[in-house]
Tab-separated table of C-alpha atoms and ligand atoms in Angstrom:
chain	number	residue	atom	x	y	z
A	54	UNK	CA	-44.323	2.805	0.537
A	55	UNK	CA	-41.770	3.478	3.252
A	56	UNK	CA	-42.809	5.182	5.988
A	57	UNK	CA	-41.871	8.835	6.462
A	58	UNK	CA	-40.871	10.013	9.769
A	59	UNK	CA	-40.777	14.148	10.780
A	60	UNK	CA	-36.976	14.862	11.180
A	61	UNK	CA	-37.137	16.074	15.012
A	62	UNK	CA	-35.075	14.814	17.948
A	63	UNK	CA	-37.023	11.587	18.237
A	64	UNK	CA	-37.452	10.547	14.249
A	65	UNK	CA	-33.413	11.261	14.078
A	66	UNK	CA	-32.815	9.319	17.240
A	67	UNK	CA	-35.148	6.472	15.311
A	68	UNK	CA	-33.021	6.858	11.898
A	69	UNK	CA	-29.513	6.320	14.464
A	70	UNK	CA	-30.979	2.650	15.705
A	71	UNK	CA	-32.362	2.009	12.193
A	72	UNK	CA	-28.689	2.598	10.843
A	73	UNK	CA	-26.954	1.226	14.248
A	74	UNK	CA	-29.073	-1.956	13.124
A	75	UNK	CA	-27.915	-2.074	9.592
A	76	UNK	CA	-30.772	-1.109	8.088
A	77	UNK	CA	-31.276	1.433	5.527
A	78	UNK	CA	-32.538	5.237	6.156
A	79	UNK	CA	-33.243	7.663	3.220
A	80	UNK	CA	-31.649	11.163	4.634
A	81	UNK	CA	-32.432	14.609	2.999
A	82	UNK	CA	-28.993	16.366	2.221
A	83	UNK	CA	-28.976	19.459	0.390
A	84	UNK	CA	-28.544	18.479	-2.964
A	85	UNK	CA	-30.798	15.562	-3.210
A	86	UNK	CA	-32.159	12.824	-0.986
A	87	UNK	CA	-29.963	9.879	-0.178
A	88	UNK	CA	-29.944	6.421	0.531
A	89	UNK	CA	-27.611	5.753	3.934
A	90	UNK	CA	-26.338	2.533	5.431
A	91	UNK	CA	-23.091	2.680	7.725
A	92	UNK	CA	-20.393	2.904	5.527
A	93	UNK	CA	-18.462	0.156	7.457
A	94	UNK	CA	-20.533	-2.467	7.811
A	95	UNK	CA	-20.802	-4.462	3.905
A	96	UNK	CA	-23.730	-5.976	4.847
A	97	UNK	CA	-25.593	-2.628	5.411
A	98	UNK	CA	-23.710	-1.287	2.080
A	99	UNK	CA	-24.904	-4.253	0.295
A	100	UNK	CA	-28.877	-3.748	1.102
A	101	UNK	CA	-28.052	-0.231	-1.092
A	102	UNK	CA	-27.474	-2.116	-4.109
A	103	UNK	CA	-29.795	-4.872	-3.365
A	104	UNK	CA	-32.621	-1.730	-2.614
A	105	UNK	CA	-31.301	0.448	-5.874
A	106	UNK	CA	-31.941	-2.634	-7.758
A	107	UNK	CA	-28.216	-1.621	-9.736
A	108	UNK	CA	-26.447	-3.596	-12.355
A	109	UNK	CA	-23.414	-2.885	-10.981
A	110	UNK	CA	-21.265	-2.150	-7.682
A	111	UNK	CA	-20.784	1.422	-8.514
A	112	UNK	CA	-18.912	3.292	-5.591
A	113	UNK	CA	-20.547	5.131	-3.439
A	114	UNK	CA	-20.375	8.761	-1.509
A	115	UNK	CA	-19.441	8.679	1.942
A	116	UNK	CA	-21.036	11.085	4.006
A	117	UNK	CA	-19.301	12.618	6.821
A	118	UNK	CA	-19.653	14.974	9.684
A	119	UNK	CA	-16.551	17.114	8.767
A	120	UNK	CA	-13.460	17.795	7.549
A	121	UNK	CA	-11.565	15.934	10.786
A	122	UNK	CA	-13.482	12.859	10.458
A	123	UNK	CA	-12.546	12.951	6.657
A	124	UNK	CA	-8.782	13.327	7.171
A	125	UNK	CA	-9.162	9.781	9.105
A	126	UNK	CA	-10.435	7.970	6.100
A	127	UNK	CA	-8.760	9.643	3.332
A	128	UNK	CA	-5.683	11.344	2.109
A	129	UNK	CA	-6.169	14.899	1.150
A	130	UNK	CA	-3.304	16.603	-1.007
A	131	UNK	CA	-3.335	20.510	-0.968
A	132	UNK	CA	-5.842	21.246	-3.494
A	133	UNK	CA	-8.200	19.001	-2.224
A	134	UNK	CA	-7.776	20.421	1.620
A	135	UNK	CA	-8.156	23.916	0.282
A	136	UNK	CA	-11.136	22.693	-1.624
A	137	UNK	CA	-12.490	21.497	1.378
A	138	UNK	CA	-11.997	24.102	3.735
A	139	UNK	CA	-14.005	26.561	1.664
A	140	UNK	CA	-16.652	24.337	0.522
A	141	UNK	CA	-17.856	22.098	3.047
A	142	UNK	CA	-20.457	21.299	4.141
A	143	UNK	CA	-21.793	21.679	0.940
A	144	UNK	CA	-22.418	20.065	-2.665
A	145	UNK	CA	-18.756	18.765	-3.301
A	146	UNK	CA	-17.487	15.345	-3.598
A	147	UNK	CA	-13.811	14.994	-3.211
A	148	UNK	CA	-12.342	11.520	-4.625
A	149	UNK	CA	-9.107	10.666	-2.786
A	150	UNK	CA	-7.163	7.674	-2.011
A	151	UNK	CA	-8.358	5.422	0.836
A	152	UNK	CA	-7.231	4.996	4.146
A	153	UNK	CA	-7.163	1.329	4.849
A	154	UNK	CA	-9.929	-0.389	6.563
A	155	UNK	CA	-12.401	2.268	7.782
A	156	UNK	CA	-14.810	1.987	4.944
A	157	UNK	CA	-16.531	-0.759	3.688
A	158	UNK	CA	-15.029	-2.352	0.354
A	159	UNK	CA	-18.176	-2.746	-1.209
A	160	UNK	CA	-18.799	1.106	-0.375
A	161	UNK	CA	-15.934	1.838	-2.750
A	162	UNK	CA	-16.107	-1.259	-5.282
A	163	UNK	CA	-12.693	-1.927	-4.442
A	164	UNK	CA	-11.031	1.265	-5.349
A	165	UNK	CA	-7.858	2.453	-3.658
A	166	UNK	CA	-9.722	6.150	-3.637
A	167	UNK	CA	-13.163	6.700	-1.529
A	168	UNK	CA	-15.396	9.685	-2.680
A	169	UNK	CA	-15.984	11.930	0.311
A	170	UNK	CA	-18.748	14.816	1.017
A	171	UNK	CA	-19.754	16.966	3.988
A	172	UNK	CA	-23.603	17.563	3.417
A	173	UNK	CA	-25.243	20.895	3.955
A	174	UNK	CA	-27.718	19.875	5.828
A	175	UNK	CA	-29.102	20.730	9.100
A	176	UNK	CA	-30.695	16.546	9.119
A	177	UNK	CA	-28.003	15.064	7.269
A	178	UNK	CA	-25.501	16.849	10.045
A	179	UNK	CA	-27.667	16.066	13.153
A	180	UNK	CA	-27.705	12.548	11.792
A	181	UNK	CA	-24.427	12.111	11.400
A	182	UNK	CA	-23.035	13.961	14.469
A	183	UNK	CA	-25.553	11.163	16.592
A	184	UNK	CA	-24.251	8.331	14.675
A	185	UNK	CA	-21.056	8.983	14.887
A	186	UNK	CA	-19.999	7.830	12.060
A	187	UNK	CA	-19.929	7.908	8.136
A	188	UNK	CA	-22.622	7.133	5.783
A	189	UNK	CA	-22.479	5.505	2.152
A	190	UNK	CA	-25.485	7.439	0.402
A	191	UNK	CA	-25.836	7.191	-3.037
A	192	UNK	CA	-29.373	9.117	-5.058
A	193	UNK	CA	-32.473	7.467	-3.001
A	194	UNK	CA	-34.084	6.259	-6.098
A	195	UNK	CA	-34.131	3.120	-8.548
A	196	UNK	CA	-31.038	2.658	-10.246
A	197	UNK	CA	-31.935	4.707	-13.934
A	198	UNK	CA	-34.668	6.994	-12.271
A	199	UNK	CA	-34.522	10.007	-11.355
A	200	UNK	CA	-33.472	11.221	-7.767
A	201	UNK	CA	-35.755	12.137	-5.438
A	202	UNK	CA	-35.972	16.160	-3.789
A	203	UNK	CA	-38.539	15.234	-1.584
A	204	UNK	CA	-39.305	12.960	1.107
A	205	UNK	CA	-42.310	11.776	-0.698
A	206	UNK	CA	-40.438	10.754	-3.939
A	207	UNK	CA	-37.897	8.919	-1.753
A	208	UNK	CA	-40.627	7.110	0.005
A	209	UNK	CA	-41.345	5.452	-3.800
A	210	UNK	CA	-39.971	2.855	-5.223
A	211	UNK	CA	-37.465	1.387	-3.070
A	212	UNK	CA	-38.310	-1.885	-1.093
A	213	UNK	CA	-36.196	-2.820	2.546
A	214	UNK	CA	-35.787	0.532	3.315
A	215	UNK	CA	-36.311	1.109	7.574
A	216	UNK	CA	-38.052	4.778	6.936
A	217	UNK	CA	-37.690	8.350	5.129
A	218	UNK	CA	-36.404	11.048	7.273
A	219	UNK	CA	-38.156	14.348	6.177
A	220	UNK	CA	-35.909	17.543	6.082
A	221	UNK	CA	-38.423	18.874	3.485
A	222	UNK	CA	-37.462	19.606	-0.192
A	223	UNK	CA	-33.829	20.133	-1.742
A	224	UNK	CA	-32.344	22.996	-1.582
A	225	UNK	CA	-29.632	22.464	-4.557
A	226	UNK	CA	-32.143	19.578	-6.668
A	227	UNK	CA	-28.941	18.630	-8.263
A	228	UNK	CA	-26.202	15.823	-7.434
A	229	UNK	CA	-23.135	16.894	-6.134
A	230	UNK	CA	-19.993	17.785	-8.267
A	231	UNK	CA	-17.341	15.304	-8.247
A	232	UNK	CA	-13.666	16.206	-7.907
A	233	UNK	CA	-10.924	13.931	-8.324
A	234	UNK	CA	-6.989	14.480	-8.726
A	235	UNK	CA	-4.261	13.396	-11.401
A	236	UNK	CA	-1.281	13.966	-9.558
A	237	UNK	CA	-2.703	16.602	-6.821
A	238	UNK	CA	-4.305	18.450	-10.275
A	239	UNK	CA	-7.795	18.705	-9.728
A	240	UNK	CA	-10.270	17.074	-12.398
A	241	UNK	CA	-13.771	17.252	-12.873
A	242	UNK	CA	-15.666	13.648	-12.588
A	243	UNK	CA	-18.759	14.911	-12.736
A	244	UNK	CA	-21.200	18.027	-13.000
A	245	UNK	CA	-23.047	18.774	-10.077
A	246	UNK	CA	-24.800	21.525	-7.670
A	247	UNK	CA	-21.475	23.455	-7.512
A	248	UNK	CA	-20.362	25.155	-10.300
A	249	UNK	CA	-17.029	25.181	-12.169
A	250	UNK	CA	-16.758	28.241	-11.747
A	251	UNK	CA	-16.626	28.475	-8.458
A	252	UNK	CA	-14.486	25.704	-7.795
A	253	UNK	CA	-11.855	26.642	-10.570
A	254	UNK	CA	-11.771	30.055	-8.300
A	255	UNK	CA	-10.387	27.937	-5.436
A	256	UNK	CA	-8.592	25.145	-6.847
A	257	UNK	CA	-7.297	26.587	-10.654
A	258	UNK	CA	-8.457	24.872	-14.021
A	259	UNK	CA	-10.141	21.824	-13.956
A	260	UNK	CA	-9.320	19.246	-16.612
A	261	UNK	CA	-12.396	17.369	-17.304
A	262	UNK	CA	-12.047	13.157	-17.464
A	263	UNK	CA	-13.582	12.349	-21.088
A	264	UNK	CA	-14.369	9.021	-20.052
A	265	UNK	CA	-17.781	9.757	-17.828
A	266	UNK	CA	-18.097	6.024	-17.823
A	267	UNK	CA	-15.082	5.443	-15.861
A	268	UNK	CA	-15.926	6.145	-12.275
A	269	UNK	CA	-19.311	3.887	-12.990
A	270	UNK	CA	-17.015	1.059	-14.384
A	271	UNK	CA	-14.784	0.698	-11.821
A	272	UNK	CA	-13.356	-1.963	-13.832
A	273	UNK	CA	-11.624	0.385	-15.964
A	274	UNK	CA	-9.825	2.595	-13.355
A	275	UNK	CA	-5.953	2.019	-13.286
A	276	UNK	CA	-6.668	2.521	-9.441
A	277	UNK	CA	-9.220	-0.386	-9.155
A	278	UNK	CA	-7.978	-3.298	-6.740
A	279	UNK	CA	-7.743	-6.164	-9.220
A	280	UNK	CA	-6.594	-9.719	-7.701
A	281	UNK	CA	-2.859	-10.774	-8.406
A	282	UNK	CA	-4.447	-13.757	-8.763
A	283	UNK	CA	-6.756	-14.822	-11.931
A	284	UNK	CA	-10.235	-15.627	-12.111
A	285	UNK	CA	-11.351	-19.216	-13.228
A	286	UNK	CA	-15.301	-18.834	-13.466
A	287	UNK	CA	-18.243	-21.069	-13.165
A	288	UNK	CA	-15.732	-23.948	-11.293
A	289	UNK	CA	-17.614	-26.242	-9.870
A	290	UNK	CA	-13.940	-27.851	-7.683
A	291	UNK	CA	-10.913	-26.193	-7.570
A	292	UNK	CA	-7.640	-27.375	-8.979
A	293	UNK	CA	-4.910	-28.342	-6.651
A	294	UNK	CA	-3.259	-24.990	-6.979
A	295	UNK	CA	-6.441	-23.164	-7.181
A	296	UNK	CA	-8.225	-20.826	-4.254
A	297	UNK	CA	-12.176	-21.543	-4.242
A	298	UNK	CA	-14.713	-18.940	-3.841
A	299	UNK	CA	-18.376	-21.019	-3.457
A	300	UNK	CA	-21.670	-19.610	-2.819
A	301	UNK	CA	-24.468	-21.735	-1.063
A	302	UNK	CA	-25.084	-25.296	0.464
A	303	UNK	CA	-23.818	-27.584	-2.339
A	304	UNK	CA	-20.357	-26.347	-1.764
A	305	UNK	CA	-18.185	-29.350	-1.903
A	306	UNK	CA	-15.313	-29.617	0.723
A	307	UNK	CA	-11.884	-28.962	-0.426
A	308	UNK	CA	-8.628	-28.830	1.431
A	309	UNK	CA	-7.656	-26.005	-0.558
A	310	UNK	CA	-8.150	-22.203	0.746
A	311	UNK	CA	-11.831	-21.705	0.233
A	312	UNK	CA	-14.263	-19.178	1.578
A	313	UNK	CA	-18.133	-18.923	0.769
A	314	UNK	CA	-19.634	-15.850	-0.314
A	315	UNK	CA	-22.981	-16.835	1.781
A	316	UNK	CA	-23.667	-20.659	2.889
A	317	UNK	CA	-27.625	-20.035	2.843
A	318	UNK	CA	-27.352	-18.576	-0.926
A	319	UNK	CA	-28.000	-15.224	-0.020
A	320	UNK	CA	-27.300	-13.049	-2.647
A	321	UNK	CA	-27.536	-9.628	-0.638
A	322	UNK	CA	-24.690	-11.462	1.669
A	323	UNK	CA	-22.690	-12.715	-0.793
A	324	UNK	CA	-22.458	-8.869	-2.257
A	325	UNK	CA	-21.463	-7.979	1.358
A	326	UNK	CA	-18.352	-10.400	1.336
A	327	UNK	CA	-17.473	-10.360	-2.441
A	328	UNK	CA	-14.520	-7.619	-2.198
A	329	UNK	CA	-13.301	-8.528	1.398
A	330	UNK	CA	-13.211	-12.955	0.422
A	331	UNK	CA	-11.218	-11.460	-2.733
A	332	UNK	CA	-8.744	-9.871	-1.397
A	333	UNK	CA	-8.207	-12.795	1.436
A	334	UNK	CA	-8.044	-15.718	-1.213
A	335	UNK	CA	-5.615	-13.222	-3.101
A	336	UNK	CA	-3.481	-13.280	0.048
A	337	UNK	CA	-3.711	-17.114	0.251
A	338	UNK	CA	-1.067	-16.781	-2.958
A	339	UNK	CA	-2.645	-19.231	-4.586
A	340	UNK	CA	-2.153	-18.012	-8.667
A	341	UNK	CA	-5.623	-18.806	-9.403
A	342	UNK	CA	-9.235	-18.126	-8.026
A	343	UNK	CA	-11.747	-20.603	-9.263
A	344	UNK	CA	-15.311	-19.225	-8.385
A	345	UNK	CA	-18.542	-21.467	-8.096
A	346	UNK	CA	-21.396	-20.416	-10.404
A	347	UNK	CA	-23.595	-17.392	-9.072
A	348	UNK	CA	-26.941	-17.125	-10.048
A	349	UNK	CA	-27.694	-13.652	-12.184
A	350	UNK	CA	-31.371	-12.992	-9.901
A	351	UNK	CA	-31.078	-9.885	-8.096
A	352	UNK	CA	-27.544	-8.620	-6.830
A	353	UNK	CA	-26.046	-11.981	-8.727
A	354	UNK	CA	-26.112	-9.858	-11.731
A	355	UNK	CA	-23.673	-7.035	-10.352
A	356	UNK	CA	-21.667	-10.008	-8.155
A	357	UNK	CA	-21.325	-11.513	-11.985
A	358	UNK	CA	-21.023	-8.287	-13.589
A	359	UNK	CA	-17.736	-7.839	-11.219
A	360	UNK	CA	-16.136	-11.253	-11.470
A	361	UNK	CA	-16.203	-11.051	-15.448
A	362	UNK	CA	-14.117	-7.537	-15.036
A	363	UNK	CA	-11.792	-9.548	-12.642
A	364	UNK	CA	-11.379	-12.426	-14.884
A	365	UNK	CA	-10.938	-10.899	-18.363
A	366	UNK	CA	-7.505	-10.662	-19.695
A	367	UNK	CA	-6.053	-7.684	-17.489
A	368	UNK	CA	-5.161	-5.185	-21.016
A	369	UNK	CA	-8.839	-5.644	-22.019
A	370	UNK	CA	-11.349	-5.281	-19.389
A	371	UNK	CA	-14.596	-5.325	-20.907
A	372	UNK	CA	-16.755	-1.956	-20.649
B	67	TXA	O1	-25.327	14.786	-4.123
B	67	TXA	C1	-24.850	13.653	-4.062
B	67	TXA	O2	-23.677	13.434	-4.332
B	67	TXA	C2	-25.788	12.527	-3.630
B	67	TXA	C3	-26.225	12.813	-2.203
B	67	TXA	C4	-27.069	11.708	-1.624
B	67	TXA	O3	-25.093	13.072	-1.406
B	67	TXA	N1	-25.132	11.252	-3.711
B	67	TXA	C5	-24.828	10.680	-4.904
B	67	TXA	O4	-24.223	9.455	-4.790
B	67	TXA	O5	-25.052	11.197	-5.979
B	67	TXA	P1	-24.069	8.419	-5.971
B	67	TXA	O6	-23.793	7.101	-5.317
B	67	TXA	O7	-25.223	8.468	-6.905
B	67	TXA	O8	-22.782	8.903	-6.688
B	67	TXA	C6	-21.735	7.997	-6.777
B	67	TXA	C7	-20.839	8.389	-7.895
B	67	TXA	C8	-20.384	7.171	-8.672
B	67	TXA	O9	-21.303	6.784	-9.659
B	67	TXA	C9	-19.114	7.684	-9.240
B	67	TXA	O10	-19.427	8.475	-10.362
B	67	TXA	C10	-18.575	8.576	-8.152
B	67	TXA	O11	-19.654	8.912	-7.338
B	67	TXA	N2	-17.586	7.907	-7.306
B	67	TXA	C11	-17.750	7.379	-6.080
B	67	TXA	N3	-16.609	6.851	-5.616
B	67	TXA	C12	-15.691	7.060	-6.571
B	67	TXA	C13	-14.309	6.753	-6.684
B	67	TXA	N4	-13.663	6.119	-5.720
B	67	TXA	N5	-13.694	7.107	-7.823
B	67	TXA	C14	-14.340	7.761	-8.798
B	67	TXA	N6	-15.651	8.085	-8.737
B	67	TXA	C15	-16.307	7.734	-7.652
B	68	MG	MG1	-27.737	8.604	-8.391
């Protein structure tokens, strides 16, 4: 069980060194409790998935303190401003493109766009205002279970997490409603603890994506960051013309550009450095990443799971 700390001045200033540390902190917002690691560091982002126990790198909300702080990491078209200035802090999720390098790549599974909330919660706000910066908080619960309204149910299940903050139950029980845009046209990603209704007052008609899957299949969104270059798996040496991407101490030497996803074989690291080692051997112009074998135990399965999608034939990426 992780240990559950009252949120007053002193258990928030203990959740702001847990997080300033990397570590993980389960935070009560108002729609449901959530899992938190600074949203810059990949290492701290990569404990989430390692904690969540999930198949995949899906991308994560990032929590921040308001609307200001939100204009810094992403790019808000009208609808989405106006969206935000009557809603937030509250149970909406805006999806817009990035700004570069203020989040963690891992936080957004390499998308171009970075999913954005204010949280209405007295905790969640005091927490972020003292860290001073944004959080990556997906559902505190085992990847498949349901999400927990209570500190209690946060406090199960999940190993490596620092503590629980307690802000007491959920006041919304429900995961916030994600808003994306086609075009600055808002769309509906997914149901949540704010109604259409409500939002279609603001914003106009929503058009609703069909394909629920997409947003957890990163894979499949036009706006994913895929390489230039392709994917050679399993390579145990590179070509001459070939990047390498190795994981763990029986790397062989090669005068080609090479990086290594985590020397020790550290899967949790190699997650952390997986998007950013990517996008650096892609800008070595080499036509061709060959990538060392990763073992499927623990977060190999989603590091897999992600080079497949990067490697299959770039009309048919697999579901
Ligand atoms: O109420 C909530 O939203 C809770 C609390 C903790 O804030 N958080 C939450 O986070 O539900 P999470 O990680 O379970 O939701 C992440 C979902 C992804 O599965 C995906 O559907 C969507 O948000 N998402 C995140 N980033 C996206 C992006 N760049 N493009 C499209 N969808 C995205
Ligand atoms: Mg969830």
């Amino acid at each position: 069980m992780t240990p559950i700390r009252t949120a007053d001045t002193i258990g928030v200033a203990a959740a702001v060194e847990a997080l300033r540390r990397g570590d993980l902190v389960a935070i009560p917002t108002e729609t449901v409790y959530g899992l938190a690691a600074d949203a810059r560091d990949d290492h701290a982002v990569a404990k989430i998935f390692a904690a969540k126990k999930r198949p995949r790198f899906n991308p994560l909300i990032v929590h921040v303190e308001n609307l200001s702080v939100a204009r810094e990491m992403a790019v808000f078209n009208p609808a989405a401003l106006a969206l935000a200035e009557r809603f937030w802090p509250g149970p909406l999720t805006l999806v817009l493109p990035r700004r570069e390098a203020t989040v963690s790549l891992l936080a957004t599974a390499g998308l171009d766009t970075v999913a954005i909330r204010v949280p209405n919660h007295p905790v969640a706000l005091a927490l972020l205002s003292a860290f001073d910066g944004p959080l990556a908080a997906p559902s505190a619960n085992p990847s498949g279970r349901v999400s927990p309204t209570r500190a209690e149910h946060a406090a199960e299940g999940l190993s490596g997490v620092a503590m629980v903050l307690d802000g007491g139950p959920c006041v919304v029980g429900l995961e916030s409603t994600i808003v994306g845009f086609d075009d600055g046209q808002p769309v509906l990603l997914r149901a949540g603890g704010l109604s259409r209704a409500t939002i279609e007052a603001v914003a106009g008609p929503l058009s609703i994506r069909t394909t629920q899957g997409a947003p957890s299949a990163p894979g499949q969104l036009a706006s994913h960051y895929a390489p230039r270059a392709r994917l050679r798996l399993n390579a145990l040496a590179p070509l001459p013309h070939e990047a390498f991407l190795t994981f763990g101490h029986t790397a062989p030497m090669t005068a080609n550009p090479s990086l290594n996803l985590s020397p020790s074989g550290d899967l949790t690291e190699a997650a952390a450095n997986l998007f950013a080692y990517l996008r650096a051997l892609d800008s070595s112009r080499a036509s061709v990443i060959a990538v060392m074998p990763i073992p499927v135990d623990g977060l190999g399965e989603a590091i897999n799971d992600r080079l497949q999608r990067a490697a299959a034939p770039r009309d048919e990426v697999p579901e």
